mmCIF file of C-alpha atoms in Angstrom:
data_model
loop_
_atom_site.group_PDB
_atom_site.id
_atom_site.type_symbol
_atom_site.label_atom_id
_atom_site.label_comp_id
_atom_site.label_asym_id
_atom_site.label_seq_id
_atom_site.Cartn_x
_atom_site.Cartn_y
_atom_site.Cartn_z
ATOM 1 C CA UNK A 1 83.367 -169.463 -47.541
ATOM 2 C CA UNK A 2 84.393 -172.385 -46.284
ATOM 3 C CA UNK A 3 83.821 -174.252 -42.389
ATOM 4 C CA UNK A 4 84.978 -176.617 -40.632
ATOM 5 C CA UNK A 5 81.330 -177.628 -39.047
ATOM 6 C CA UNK A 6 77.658 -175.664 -39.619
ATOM 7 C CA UNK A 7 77.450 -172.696 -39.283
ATOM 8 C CA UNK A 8 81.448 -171.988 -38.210
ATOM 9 C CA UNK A 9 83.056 -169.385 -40.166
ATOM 10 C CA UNK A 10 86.310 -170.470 -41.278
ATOM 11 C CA UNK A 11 88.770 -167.701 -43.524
ATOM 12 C CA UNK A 12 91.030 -169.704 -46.101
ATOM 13 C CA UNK A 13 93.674 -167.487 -47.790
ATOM 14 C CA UNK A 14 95.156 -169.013 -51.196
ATOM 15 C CA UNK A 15 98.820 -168.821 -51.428
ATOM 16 C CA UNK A 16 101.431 -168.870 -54.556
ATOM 17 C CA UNK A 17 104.856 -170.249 -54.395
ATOM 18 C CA UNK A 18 107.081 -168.113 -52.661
ATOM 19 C CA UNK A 19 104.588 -165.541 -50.390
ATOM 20 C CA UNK A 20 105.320 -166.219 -46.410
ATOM 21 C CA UNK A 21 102.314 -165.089 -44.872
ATOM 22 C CA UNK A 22 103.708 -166.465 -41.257
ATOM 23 C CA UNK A 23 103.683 -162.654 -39.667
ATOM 24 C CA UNK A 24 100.106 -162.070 -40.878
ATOM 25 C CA UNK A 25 98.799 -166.201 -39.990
ATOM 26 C CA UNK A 26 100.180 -165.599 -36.376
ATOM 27 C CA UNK A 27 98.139 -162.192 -35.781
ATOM 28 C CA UNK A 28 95.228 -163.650 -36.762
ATOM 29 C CA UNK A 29 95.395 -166.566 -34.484
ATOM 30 C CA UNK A 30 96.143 -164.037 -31.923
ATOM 31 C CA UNK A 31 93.023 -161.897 -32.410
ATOM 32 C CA UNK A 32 90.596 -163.775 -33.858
ATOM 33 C CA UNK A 33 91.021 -167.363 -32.411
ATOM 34 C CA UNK A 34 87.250 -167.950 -33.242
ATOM 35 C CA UNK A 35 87.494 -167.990 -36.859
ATOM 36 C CA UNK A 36 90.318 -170.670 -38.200
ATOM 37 C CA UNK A 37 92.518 -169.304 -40.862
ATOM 38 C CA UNK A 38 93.598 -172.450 -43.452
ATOM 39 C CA UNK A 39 95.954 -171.710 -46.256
ATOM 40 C CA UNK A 40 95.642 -173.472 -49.316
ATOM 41 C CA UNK A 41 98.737 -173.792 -52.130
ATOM 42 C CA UNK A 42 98.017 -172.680 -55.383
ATOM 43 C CA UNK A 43 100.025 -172.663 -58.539
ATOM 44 C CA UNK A 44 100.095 -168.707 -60.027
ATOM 45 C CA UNK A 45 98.089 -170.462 -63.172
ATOM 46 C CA UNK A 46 95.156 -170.942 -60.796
ATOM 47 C CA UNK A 47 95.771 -168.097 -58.086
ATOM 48 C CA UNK A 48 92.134 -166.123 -59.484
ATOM 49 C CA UNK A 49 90.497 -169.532 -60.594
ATOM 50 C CA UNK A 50 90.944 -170.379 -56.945
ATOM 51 C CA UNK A 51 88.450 -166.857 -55.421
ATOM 52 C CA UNK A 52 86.289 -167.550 -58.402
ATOM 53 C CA UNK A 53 85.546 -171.232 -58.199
ATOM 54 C CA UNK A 54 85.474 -170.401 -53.945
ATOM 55 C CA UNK A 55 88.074 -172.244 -52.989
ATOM 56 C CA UNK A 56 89.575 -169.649 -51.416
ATOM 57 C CA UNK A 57 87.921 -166.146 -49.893
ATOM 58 C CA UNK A 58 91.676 -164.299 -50.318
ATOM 59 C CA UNK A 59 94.723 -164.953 -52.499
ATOM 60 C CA UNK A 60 98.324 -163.571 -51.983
ATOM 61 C CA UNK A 61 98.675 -163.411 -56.210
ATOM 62 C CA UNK A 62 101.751 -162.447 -58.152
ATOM 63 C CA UNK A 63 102.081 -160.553 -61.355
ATOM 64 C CA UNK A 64 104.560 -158.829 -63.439
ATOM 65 C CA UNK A 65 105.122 -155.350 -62.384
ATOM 66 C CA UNK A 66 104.128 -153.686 -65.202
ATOM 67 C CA UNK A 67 100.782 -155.790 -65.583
ATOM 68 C CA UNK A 68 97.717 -154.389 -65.463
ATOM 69 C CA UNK A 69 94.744 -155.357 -62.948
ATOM 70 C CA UNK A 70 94.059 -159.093 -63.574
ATOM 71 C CA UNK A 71 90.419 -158.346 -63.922
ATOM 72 C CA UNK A 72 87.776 -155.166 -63.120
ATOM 73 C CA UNK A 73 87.442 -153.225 -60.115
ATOM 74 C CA UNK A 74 83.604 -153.899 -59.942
ATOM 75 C CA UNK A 75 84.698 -157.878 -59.616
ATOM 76 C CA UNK A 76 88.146 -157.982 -57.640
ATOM 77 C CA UNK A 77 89.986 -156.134 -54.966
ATOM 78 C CA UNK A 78 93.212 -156.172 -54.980
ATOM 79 C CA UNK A 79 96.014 -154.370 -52.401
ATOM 80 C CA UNK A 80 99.739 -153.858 -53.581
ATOM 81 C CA UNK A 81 101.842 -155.379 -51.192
ATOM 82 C CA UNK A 82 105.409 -155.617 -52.174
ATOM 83 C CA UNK A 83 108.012 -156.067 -55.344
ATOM 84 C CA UNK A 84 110.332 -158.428 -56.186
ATOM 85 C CA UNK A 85 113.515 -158.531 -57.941
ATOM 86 C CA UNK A 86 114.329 -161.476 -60.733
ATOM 87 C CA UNK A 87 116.988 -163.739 -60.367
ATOM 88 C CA UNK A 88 118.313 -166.016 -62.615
ATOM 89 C CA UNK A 89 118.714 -169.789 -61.614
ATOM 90 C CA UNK A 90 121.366 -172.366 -63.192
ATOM 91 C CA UNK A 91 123.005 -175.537 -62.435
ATOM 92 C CA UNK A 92 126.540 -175.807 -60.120
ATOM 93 C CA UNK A 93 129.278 -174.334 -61.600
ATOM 94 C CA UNK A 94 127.437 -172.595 -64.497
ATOM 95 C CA UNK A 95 129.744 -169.874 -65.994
ATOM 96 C CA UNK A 96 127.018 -167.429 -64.263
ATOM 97 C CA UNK A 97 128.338 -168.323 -60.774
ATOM 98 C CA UNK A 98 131.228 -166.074 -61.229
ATOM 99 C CA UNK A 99 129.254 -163.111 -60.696
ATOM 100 C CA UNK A 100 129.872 -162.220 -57.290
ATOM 101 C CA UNK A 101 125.858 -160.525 -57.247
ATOM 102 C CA UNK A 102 124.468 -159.397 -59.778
ATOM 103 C CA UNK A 103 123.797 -160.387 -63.711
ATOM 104 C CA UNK A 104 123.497 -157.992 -66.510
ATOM 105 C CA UNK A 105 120.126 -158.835 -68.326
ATOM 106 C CA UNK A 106 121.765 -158.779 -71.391
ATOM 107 C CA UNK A 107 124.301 -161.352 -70.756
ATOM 108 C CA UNK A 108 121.574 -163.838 -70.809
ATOM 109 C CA UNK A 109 121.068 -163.744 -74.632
ATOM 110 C CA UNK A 110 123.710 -166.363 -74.518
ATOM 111 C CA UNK A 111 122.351 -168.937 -72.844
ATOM 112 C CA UNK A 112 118.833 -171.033 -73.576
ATOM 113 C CA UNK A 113 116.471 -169.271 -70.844
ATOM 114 C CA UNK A 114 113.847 -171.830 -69.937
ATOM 115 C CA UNK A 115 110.285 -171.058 -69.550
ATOM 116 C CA UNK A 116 108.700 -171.891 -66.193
ATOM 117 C CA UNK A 117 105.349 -172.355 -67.559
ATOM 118 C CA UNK A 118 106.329 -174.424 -70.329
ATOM 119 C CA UNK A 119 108.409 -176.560 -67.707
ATOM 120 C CA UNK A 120 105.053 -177.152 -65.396
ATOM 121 C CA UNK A 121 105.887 -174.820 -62.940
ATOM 122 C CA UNK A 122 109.155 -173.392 -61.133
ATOM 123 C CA UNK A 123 109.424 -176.745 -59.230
ATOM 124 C CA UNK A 124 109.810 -178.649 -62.201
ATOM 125 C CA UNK A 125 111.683 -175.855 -64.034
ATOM 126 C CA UNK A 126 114.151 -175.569 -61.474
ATOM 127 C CA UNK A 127 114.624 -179.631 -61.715
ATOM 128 C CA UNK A 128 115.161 -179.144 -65.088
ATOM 129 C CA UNK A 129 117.700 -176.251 -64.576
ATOM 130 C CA UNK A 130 119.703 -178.632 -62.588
ATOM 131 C CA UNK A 131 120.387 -181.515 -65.305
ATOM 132 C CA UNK A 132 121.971 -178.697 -67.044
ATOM 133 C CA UNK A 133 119.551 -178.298 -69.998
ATOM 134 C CA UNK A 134 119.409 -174.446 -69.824
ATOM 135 C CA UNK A 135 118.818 -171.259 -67.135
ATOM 136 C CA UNK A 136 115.682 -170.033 -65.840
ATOM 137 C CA UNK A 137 114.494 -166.256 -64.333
ATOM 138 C CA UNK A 138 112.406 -166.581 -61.407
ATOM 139 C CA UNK A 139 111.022 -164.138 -58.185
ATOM 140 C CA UNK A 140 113.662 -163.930 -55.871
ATOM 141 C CA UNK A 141 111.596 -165.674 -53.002
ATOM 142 C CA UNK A 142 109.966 -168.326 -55.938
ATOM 143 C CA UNK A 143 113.782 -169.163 -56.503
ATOM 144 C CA UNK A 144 114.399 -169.423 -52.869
ATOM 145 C CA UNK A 145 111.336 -171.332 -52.353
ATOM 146 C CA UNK A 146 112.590 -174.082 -54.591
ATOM 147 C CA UNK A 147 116.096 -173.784 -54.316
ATOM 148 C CA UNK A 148 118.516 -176.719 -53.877
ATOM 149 C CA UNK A 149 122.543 -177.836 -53.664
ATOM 150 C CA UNK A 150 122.513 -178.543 -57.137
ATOM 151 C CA UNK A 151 121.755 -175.106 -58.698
ATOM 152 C CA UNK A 152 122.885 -171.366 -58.046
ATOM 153 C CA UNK A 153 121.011 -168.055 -58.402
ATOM 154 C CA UNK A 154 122.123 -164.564 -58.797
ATOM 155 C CA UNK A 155 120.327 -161.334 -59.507
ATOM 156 C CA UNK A 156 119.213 -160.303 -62.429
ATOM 157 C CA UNK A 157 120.008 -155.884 -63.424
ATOM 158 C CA UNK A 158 117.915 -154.412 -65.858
ATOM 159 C CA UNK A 159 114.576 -157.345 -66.023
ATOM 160 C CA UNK A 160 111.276 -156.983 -65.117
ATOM 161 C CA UNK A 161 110.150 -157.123 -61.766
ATOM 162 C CA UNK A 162 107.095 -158.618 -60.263
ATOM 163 C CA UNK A 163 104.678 -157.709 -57.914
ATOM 164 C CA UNK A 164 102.736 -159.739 -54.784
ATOM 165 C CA UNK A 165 99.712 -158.478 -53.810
ATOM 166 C CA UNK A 166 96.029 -159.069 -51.666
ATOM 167 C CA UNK A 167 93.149 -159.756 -54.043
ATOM 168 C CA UNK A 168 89.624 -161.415 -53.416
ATOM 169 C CA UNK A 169 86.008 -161.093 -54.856
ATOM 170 C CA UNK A 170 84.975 -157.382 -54.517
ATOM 171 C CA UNK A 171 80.718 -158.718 -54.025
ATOM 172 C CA UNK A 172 81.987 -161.206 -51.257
ATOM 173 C CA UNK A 173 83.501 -158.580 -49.170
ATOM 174 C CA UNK A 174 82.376 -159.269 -45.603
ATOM 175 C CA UNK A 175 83.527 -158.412 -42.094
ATOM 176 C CA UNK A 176 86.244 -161.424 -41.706
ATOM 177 C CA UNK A 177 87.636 -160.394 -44.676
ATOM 178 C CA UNK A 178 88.267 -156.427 -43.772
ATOM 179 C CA UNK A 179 89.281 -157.881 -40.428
ATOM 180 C CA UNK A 180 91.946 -159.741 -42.485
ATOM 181 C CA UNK A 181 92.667 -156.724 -44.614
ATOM 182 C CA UNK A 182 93.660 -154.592 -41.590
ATOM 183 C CA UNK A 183 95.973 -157.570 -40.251
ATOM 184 C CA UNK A 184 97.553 -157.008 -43.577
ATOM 185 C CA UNK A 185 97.704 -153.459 -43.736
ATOM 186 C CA UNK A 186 99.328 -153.656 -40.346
ATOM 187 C CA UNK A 187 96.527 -151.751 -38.226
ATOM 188 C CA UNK A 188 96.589 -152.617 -34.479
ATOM 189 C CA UNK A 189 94.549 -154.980 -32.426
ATOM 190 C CA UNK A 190 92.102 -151.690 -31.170
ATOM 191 C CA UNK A 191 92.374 -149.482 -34.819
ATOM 192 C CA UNK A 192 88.613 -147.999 -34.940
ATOM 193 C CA UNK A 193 89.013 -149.214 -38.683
ATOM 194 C CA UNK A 194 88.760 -152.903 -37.637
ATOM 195 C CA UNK A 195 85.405 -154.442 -37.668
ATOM 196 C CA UNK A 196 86.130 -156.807 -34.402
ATOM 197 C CA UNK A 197 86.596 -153.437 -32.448
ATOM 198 C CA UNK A 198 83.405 -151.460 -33.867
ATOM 199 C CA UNK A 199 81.032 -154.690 -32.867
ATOM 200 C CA UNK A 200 83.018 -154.708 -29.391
ATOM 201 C CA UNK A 201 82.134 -150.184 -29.054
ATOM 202 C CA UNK A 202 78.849 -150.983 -30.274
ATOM 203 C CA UNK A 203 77.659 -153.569 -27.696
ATOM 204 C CA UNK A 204 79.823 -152.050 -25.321
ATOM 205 C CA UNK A 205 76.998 -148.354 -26.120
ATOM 206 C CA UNK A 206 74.203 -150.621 -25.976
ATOM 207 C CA UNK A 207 74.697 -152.041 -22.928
ATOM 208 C CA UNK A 208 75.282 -148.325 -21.304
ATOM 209 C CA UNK A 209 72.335 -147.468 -23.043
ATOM 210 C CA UNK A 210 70.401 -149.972 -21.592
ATOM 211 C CA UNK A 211 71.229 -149.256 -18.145
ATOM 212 C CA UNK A 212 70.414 -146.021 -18.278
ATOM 213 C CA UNK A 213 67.367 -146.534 -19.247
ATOM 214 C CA UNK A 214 66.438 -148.654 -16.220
ATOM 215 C CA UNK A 215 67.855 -145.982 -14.065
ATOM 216 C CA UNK A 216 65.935 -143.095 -15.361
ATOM 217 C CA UNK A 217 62.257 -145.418 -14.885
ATOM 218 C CA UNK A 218 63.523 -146.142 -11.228
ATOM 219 C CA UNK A 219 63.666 -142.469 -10.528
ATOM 220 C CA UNK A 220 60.937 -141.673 -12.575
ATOM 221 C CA UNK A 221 58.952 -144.188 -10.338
ATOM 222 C CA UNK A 222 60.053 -142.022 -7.713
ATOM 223 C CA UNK A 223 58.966 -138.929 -8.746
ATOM 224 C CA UNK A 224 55.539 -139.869 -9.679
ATOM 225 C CA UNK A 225 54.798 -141.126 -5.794
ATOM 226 C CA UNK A 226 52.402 -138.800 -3.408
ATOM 227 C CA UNK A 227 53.445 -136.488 -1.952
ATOM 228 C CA UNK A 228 56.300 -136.463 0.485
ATOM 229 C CA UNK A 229 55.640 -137.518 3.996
ATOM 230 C CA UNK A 230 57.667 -134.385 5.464
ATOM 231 C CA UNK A 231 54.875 -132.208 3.193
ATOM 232 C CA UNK A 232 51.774 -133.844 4.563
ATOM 233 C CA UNK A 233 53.152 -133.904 7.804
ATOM 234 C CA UNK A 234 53.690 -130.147 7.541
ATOM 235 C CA UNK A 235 50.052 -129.783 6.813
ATOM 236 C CA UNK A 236 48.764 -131.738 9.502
ATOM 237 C CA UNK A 237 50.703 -129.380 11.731
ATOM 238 C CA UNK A 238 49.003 -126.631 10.524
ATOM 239 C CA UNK A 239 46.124 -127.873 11.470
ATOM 240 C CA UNK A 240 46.633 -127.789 15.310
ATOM 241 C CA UNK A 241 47.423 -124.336 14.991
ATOM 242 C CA UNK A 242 43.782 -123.137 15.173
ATOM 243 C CA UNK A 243 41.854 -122.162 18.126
ATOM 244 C CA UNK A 244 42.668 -123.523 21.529
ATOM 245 C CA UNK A 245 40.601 -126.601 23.215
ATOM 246 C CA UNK A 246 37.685 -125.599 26.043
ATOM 247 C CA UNK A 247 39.488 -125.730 29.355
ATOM 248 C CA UNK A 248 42.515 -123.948 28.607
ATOM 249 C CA UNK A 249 44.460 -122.681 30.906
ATOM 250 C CA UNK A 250 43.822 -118.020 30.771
ATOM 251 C CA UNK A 251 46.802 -116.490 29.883
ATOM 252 C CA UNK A 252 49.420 -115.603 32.847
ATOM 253 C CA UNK A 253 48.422 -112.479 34.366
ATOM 254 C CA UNK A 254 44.780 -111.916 33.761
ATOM 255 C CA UNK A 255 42.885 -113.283 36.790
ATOM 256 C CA UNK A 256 39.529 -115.209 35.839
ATOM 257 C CA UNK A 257 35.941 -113.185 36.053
ATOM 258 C CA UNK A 258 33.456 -113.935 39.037
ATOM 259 C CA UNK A 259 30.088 -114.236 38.636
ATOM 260 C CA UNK A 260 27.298 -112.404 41.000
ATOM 261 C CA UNK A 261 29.382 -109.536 42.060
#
């Protein structure tokens, strides 16, 4: 994990020649501004040294189609994102350029087919391809990465493709990297699945929760008052209903007793 300053969480993605990760950079910045995404080049002989040595937290990493994991699934993730096909690079006005798209594998047992590791990398290799020294077989975006005036490509039928995938440390999974993982997997700014939009339901719960609570002691507080004032008024009333004050007036009608008579 790297940051920029203490205790700022920073996500840097490694990157081999060739990957555009523009789509993917441009989301992030869009949803999680907080947390600065840096992408750091790598060469595909260092694309694993690079999550191991913690360089990187992610790596876009290439491999041949065929291959199997890099290494085991209790120490790195890795998502399949997309193939690509081989083409085969050579210098301006190679015999190869007459084929109008595509070159049968086969037909390159004739010519000496460089080897990009042995050159120090498709840059160089593709340098070297140019001086006219020999051809080279490269990812079709690798060979458009590095591709110049000097030196044609074409497509190779019938040779092994490779494969560009998502990999990082499986024990330094955290939530920055699934929130990057569901960038990649294309899931939308409010998918449940993203970790950004659980934290936002949670605190969103807690702070209903936390109003209801003060609402229920506020009636509570109510309800545990005397008794109402229209209830002990009703009782005083009741009292007055008992017998009638000396000096009352006889009822109507009845005509009041004389003594001595």
């Amino acid at each position: 994990m790297d940051t920029d300053t203490p205790g700022q969480r920073t996500l840097t993605i490694g990157l081999v020649p060739g990957v555009i990760p523009d789509k993917w950079t441009r989301r992030w910045a869009d949803r999680m501004p907080d947390i600065p995404l840096r992408v750091l080049a790598c060469g595909e002989d260092e694309q694993l040294q690079v999550l191991r040595d913690g360089r990187a937290d992610m790596c876009f990493i290439r491999q041949a189609a065929d291959a199997e994991p890099p290494a085991g699934r209790e120490e790195l993730s890795l998502i399949p994102l997309y193939t690509e096909r081989p083409v085969v690079v050579a210098p301006k006005e190679h015999e190869l350029e007459l084929y109008d798209e595509e070159v049968p594998a086969a037909e390159l047992a004739a010519f000496t087919v460089l080897d990009p590791a042995e050159m120090g990398g498709a840059r160089t290799g593709v340098e070297v391809v140019a001086s006219g020294a020999g051809v080279m077989v490269l990812p079709m975006s690798v060979a458009r990465h590095y591709s110049r005036k000097d030196v044609i490509s074409r497509i190779v039928a019938g040779y092994p493709e490779t494969k560009v995938g998502l990999a990082w440390l499986t024990e330094r999974t955290d939530e920055v990297i699934e929130e990057f993982i569901g960038v990649v997997r294309g899931r939308t700014a409010n998918s449940s699945r993203q970790p950004s939009v659980r934290r936002e339901a949670e605190a969103k719960k807690d702070t209903r929760g936390r109003k209801g609570a003060g609402g229920q002691g506020g009636t509570a507080g109510a309800q545990g008052g005397g008794k109402s004032p229209a209830k002990s008024g009703t009782k005083g009333g009741q009292g007055t209903k008992g017998k009638s004050p000396k000096g009352r007036q006889p009822p109507k009608g009845r005509r009041p007793k004389r003594h001595g008579r």
